[in-house]
């Protein structure tokens, strides 16, 4: 699987220009996510017109790694201090996992039922890796049950075979912990705190902090989750998510400006008008035509390959992830 990181290099200036700047890599990601057979049938990448995109593109859960989960995982793995300080506090003071630096394993699941561990969990987990679920009794060994947890995502019957203390662990987005004491917690990550759900085996919830609201780490007794709000670069991250919404709504509207209820914000609709005016042109040409209209030097693109270990399922439908990385200063 390929990973394209769109790294913020400058503050957001004009909103429409910033939206165009993020729509460009998202359009590229959508184009490159089209299956090779469909691209060949359409005459190759240079021949695909913007109006053809709705008929060729099949959305999938992982097509855009703007997912808040990847941003959090990347921040923990690479030691982003703003995020790391909050996670360190949640682990040490609330989960009683102390010693060593926090680490993260990204646990991904697709609509198709193929369940994957992205990154090399085998290199992190050991036979002694303990999962702390917050329930009474001895912690379970995470590595021993990881295949069963993956299988439980696809098959409801498999969930009944999991230990009672972790039969909801298949809902985890990450496993967060410390490799030194070799202790981990099932973690749910939601960009919308109202979508939080508790489950047996989940212990930690990571949500973006919200301006004007208390961002203290707290225990949610209704969900049995320790909720850790983390800093959220609203300026860039929200613009990036808005750009993804623009592209998806444009595709859903058959490569035209969608109804106002779908995109009620005027800047979003303006970007869609720019796209609709160019629907008869090849997508690669449209992307080049948009570049002079975009905010200059907002993003830097880096490409790399992700190692994926399929634990259940024969294949992965997701070939490309587009991930936003906000400025750290």
Coordinates of C-alpha atoms in Angstrom, one line a residue:
X1 CA 0.0 0.0 0.0
X2 CA 1.3 3.5 -0.9
X3 CA 1.1 6.4 1.6
X4 CA 1.0 10.0 0.5
X5 CA 1.6 12.5 3.3
X6 CA 0.4 16.0 2.7
X7 CA 2.5 18.1 5.2
X8 CA 1.4 21.6 6.1
X9 CA 4.3 24.0 5.6
X10 CA 2.5 27.4 6.0
X11 CA -0.5 28.8 7.8
X12 CA -3.9 28.8 6.0
X13 CA -4.4 32.1 4.3
X14 CA -7.4 32.6 1.9
X15 CA -9.9 29.8 2.5
X16 CA -10.8 29.1 -1.1
X17 CA -7.1 29.0 -2.1
X18 CA -6.4 26.6 0.8
X19 CA -9.3 24.4 -0.2
X20 CA -8.0 24.2 -3.8
X21 CA -4.6 23.3 -2.4
X22 CA -5.9 20.3 -0.5
X23 CA -8.4 19.3 -3.2
X24 CA -5.5 18.8 -5.7
X25 CA -3.8 15.9 -3.8
X26 CA -7.2 14.4 -2.8
X27 CA -8.2 14.3 -6.5
X28 CA -4.9 12.7 -7.3
X29 CA -5.5 10.1 -4.5
X30 CA -9.0 9.3 -5.8
X31 CA -7.7 9.0 -9.4
X32 CA -4.9 6.6 -8.3
X33 CA -7.3 4.6 -6.2
X34 CA -9.2 3.5 -9.3
X35 CA -8.6 -0.1 -10.2
X36 CA -6.0 -0.7 -13.0
X37 CA -8.6 -2.6 -15.1
X38 CA -11.0 0.4 -15.1
X39 CA -8.1 2.8 -16.0
X40 CA -7.1 0.6 -18.9
X41 CA -10.7 0.3 -20.2
X42 CA -10.9 4.1 -20.1
X43 CA -7.8 4.5 -22.3
X44 CA -5.2 5.1 -19.6
X45 CA -4.8 7.8 -16.9
X46 CA -4.2 10.7 -19.4
X47 CA -7.5 10.0 -21.1
X48 CA -9.8 10.0 -18.0
X49 CA -12.0 13.1 -18.0
X50 CA -13.3 14.6 -14.8
X51 CA -16.9 13.7 -15.8
X52 CA -15.9 10.0 -15.9
X53 CA -14.7 10.0 -12.3
X54 CA -18.1 9.1 -10.7
X55 CA -18.4 6.0 -12.9
X56 CA -14.9 4.8 -12.4
X57 CA -14.2 5.5 -8.8
X58 CA -15.5 3.1 -6.1
X59 CA -15.2 4.6 -2.6
X60 CA -13.6 2.5 0.1
X61 CA -13.0 3.1 3.8
X62 CA -9.3 3.6 3.5
X63 CA -9.1 5.6 0.2
X64 CA -8.4 8.7 2.2
X65 CA -6.1 8.4 5.2
X66 CA -7.2 11.8 6.4
X67 CA -8.7 9.5 9.0
X68 CA -8.1 11.1 12.4
X69 CA -6.8 7.6 13.4
X70 CA -3.8 7.8 11.2
X71 CA -3.0 11.3 12.2
X72 CA -3.0 10.3 15.9
X73 CA -1.1 7.0 15.2
X74 CA 1.6 9.0 13.2
X75 CA 1.9 11.6 16.0
X76 CA 2.4 9.0 18.7
X77 CA 4.8 6.9 16.6
X78 CA 6.9 9.9 15.6
X79 CA 7.0 11.6 19.0
X80 CA 4.9 14.7 18.2
X81 CA 5.2 16.3 21.6
X82 CA 1.8 18.0 21.7
X83 CA 0.1 14.7 21.3
X84 CA 2.6 12.6 23.1
X85 CA 2.3 14.6 26.4
X86 CA -1.5 13.9 26.5
X87 CA -1.1 10.2 25.7
X88 CA 1.7 9.9 28.2
X89 CA -0.5 11.4 30.9
X90 CA -3.5 9.2 30.0
X91 CA -1.3 6.0 30.1
X92 CA 0.6 6.8 33.3
X93 CA -2.1 8.4 35.4
X94 CA -5.2 6.8 34.2
X95 CA -4.2 3.4 32.7
X96 CA -1.3 2.8 35.1
X97 CA 1.1 2.0 32.3
X98 CA 4.4 3.6 33.2
X99 CA 8.0 3.5 31.9
X100 CA 9.2 3.8 28.4
X101 CA 7.8 6.0 25.5
X102 CA 4.3 5.6 24.3
X103 CA 3.8 3.7 21.1
X104 CA 1.0 2.8 18.7
X105 CA -0.1 0.0 16.5
X106 CA -2.7 0.9 13.8
X107 CA -5.4 -1.7 13.5
X108 CA -7.4 -1.2 10.3
X109 CA -10.6 -2.8 9.0
X110 CA -12.2 -2.4 5.6
X111 CA -15.8 -2.7 4.5
X112 CA -15.0 -5.8 2.5
X113 CA -14.0 -7.6 5.7
X114 CA -10.3 -7.8 5.1
X115 CA -8.7 -6.9 8.4
X116 CA -5.2 -5.7 8.6
X117 CA -2.5 -4.7 11.0
X118 CA -0.7 -1.8 9.4
X119 CA 3.0 -1.6 10.4
X120 CA 4.7 -4.6 11.8
X121 CA 2.8 -5.7 14.9
X122 CA 5.0 -8.8 15.0
X123 CA 8.0 -6.6 15.7
X124 CA 6.3 -4.7 18.5
X125 CA 4.1 -7.4 20.2
X126 CA 5.7 -10.2 22.1
X127 CA 4.3 -13.4 23.8
X128 CA 4.2 -11.4 27.0
X129 CA 2.3 -8.3 25.6
X130 CA -0.5 -7.7 28.1
X131 CA -3.8 -5.9 27.2
X132 CA -5.2 -3.9 30.1
X133 CA -9.0 -3.7 29.6
X134 CA -10.0 -2.1 32.9
X135 CA -12.0 -5.2 34.0
X136 CA -11.2 -7.4 36.9
X137 CA -9.0 -10.4 36.5
X138 CA -5.6 -11.1 34.9
X139 CA -4.8 -9.2 31.7
X140 CA -5.0 -11.2 28.5
X141 CA -2.1 -11.7 26.1
X142 CA -2.7 -9.5 23.1
X143 CA -0.6 -11.4 20.6
X144 CA -2.3 -14.7 21.5
X145 CA -5.7 -13.2 20.6
X146 CA -4.9 -10.8 17.8
X147 CA -6.0 -13.2 15.0
X148 CA -9.3 -14.0 16.8
X149 CA -9.9 -10.2 17.3
X150 CA -9.4 -9.7 13.5
X151 CA -11.7 -12.6 12.7
X152 CA -14.4 -11.2 15.1
X153 CA -14.6 -8.1 12.9
X154 CA -15.9 -10.1 10.0
X155 CA -17.9 -12.8 11.8
X156 CA -20.3 -12.1 14.6
X157 CA -20.1 -15.7 15.8
X158 CA -16.4 -15.3 16.4
X159 CA -17.0 -12.5 18.9
X160 CA -18.6 -15.0 21.3
X161 CA -15.4 -17.0 21.3
X162 CA -13.3 -14.1 22.6
X163 CA -12.7 -13.9 26.3
X164 CA -15.6 -12.0 27.9
X165 CA -13.3 -9.2 29.0
X166 CA -12.3 -8.3 25.4
X167 CA -15.3 -9.4 23.2
X168 CA -15.6 -5.8 21.9
X169 CA -11.9 -5.4 21.1
X170 CA -12.6 -5.8 17.4
X171 CA -13.9 -2.2 17.5
X172 CA -10.4 -0.9 18.3
X173 CA -8.7 1.6 16.0
X174 CA -5.3 1.5 17.7
X175 CA -3.4 -0.4 20.3
X176 CA -1.7 2.2 22.4
X177 CA 0.8 1.5 25.2
X178 CA 4.5 1.2 26.0
X179 CA 6.9 -1.5 24.7
X180 CA 9.1 -1.3 27.8
X181 CA 6.5 -2.7 30.3
X182 CA 4.9 -4.4 27.3
X183 CA 1.4 -3.2 28.3
X184 CA -1.3 -2.0 25.9
X185 CA -4.8 -0.7 25.8
X186 CA -7.5 -1.0 23.1
X187 CA -8.1 2.5 21.8
X188 CA -11.0 4.0 19.9
X189 CA -10.3 7.2 18.0
X190 CA -13.2 9.5 16.9
X191 CA -13.0 12.9 15.3
X192 CA -16.6 13.4 16.5
X193 CA -16.8 12.8 20.3
X194 CA -20.5 12.2 20.0
X195 CA -19.8 9.0 18.1
X196 CA -17.8 7.4 21.0
X197 CA -19.0 3.9 21.8
X198 CA -17.7 1.8 24.7
X199 CA -17.0 -2.0 24.3
X200 CA -15.4 -4.7 26.4
X201 CA -11.7 -4.5 25.7
X202 CA -11.6 -0.8 24.9
X203 CA -10.0 1.3 27.5
X204 CA -8.9 4.6 26.0
X205 CA -10.7 7.1 23.7
X206 CA -8.9 9.8 21.8
X207 CA -10.9 12.8 20.5
X208 CA -9.9 16.2 19.3
X209 CA -10.0 19.0 21.9
X210 CA -12.7 21.6 21.2
X211 CA -12.2 25.3 21.6
X212 CA -13.9 26.7 24.7
X213 CA -14.5 23.3 26.2
X214 CA -12.7 21.5 29.1
X215 CA -9.9 19.4 27.6
X216 CA -9.1 17.6 30.9
X217 CA -8.5 13.8 30.6
X218 CA -11.6 12.2 32.2
X219 CA -13.2 8.9 32.9
X220 CA -16.5 8.3 31.1
X221 CA -18.3 5.9 33.4
X222 CA -21.2 5.3 31.0
X223 CA -18.8 4.0 28.3
X224 CA -16.1 2.8 30.7
X225 CA -13.6 4.8 28.7
X226 CA -10.8 7.1 29.6
X227 CA -11.3 10.1 27.3
X228 CA -8.2 12.0 26.2
X229 CA -8.8 15.1 24.2
X230 CA -5.7 16.0 22.1
X231 CA -4.7 19.2 20.4
X232 CA -6.3 19.5 17.0
X233 CA -5.0 21.9 14.4
X234 CA -8.4 23.2 13.4
X235 CA -7.0 25.6 10.8
X236 CA -5.3 22.9 8.6
X237 CA -7.0 19.7 9.6
X238 CA -10.5 21.0 9.2
X239 CA -9.6 22.5 5.8
X240 CA -8.3 19.1 4.7
X241 CA -11.4 17.3 5.9
X242 CA -13.5 19.9 4.2
X243 CA -11.6 19.3 0.9
X244 CA -12.3 15.6 1.2
X245 CA -16.0 16.3 1.6
X246 CA -16.0 18.6 -1.4
X247 CA -14.5 15.9 -3.6
X248 CA -16.8 13.2 -2.4
X249 CA -19.9 15.4 -2.8
X250 CA -18.8 16.5 -6.3
X251 CA -18.4 12.8 -7.3
X252 CA -21.8 11.9 -5.8
X253 CA -23.4 14.7 -7.7
X254 CA -22.1 13.2 -11.0
X255 CA -19.2 15.7 -11.3
X256 CA -21.4 18.7 -10.9
X257 CA -22.0 21.3 -8.1
X258 CA -24.2 19.4 -5.6
X259 CA -27.3 20.6 -4.0
X260 CA -26.8 23.3 -1.4
X261 CA -27.9 21.0 1.4
X262 CA -24.9 18.8 0.5
X263 CA -22.4 21.6 0.6
X264 CA -24.0 24.6 2.3
X265 CA -20.8 26.6 2.8
X266 CA -20.1 29.2 0.0
X267 CA -16.3 28.5 -0.2
X268 CA -17.0 24.8 -0.7
X269 CA -19.5 25.4 -3.5
X270 CA -17.1 27.9 -5.2
X271 CA -14.4 25.2 -5.4
X272 CA -17.0 22.8 -6.9
X273 CA -17.9 25.4 -9.5
X274 CA -14.2 25.5 -10.5
X275 CA -14.4 21.7 -10.9
X276 CA -17.7 21.6 -12.8
X277 CA -16.4 24.2 -15.3
X278 CA -13.6 21.7 -16.2
X279 CA -15.6 18.5 -16.1
X280 CA -15.0 17.8 -19.9
X281 CA -11.2 18.0 -19.5
X282 CA -8.8 15.1 -18.5
X283 CA -8.4 15.0 -14.7
X284 CA -4.6 15.3 -14.9
X285 CA -5.0 18.5 -16.9
X286 CA -7.6 19.8 -14.4
X287 CA -5.2 19.2 -11.6
X288 CA -2.5 21.3 -13.4
X289 CA -5.0 24.0 -14.2
X290 CA -5.9 24.3 -10.5
X291 CA -2.4 24.7 -9.2
X292 CA -2.0 28.5 -10.0
X293 CA -5.3 29.0 -8.1
X294 CA -4.2 27.2 -5.0
X295 CA -2.5 28.7 -1.9
X296 CA 1.2 28.4 -2.7
X297 CA 3.5 26.5 -0.4
X298 CA 0.7 25.3 1.8
X299 CA 1.6 21.6 1.4
X300 CA 4.6 19.4 0.8
X301 CA 3.9 15.9 -0.5
X302 CA 5.9 12.9 0.7
X303 CA 5.4 9.4 -0.6
X304 CA 6.3 6.1 1.0
X305 CA 5.2 2.5 1.1
X306 CA 3.3 1.0 4.1
X307 CA 3.8 -2.6 5.1
X308 CA 0.5 -4.4 5.5
X309 CA 0.1 -7.7 7.3
X310 CA -3.2 -9.2 6.3
X311 CA -4.3 -11.3 9.2
X312 CA -7.8 -12.2 7.9
X313 CA -9.1 -11.7 4.4
X314 CA -7.5 -12.5 1.1
X315 CA -6.8 -9.1 -0.2
X316 CA -7.0 -5.4 0.4
X317 CA -9.1 -3.1 -1.7
X318 CA -7.2 0.0 -0.5
X319 CA -4.1 0.8 -2.5
X320 CA -3.5 4.4 -1.5
X321 CA -3.8 6.4 1.7
X322 CA -3.7 10.2 1.6
X323 CA -2.8 11.5 5.1
X324 CA -2.7 15.1 6.3
X325 CA 0.1 16.1 8.7
X326 CA -0.4 19.5 10.4
X327 CA 2.3 21.9 11.2
X328 CA 4.0 21.1 14.5
X329 CA 5.0 24.7 15.5

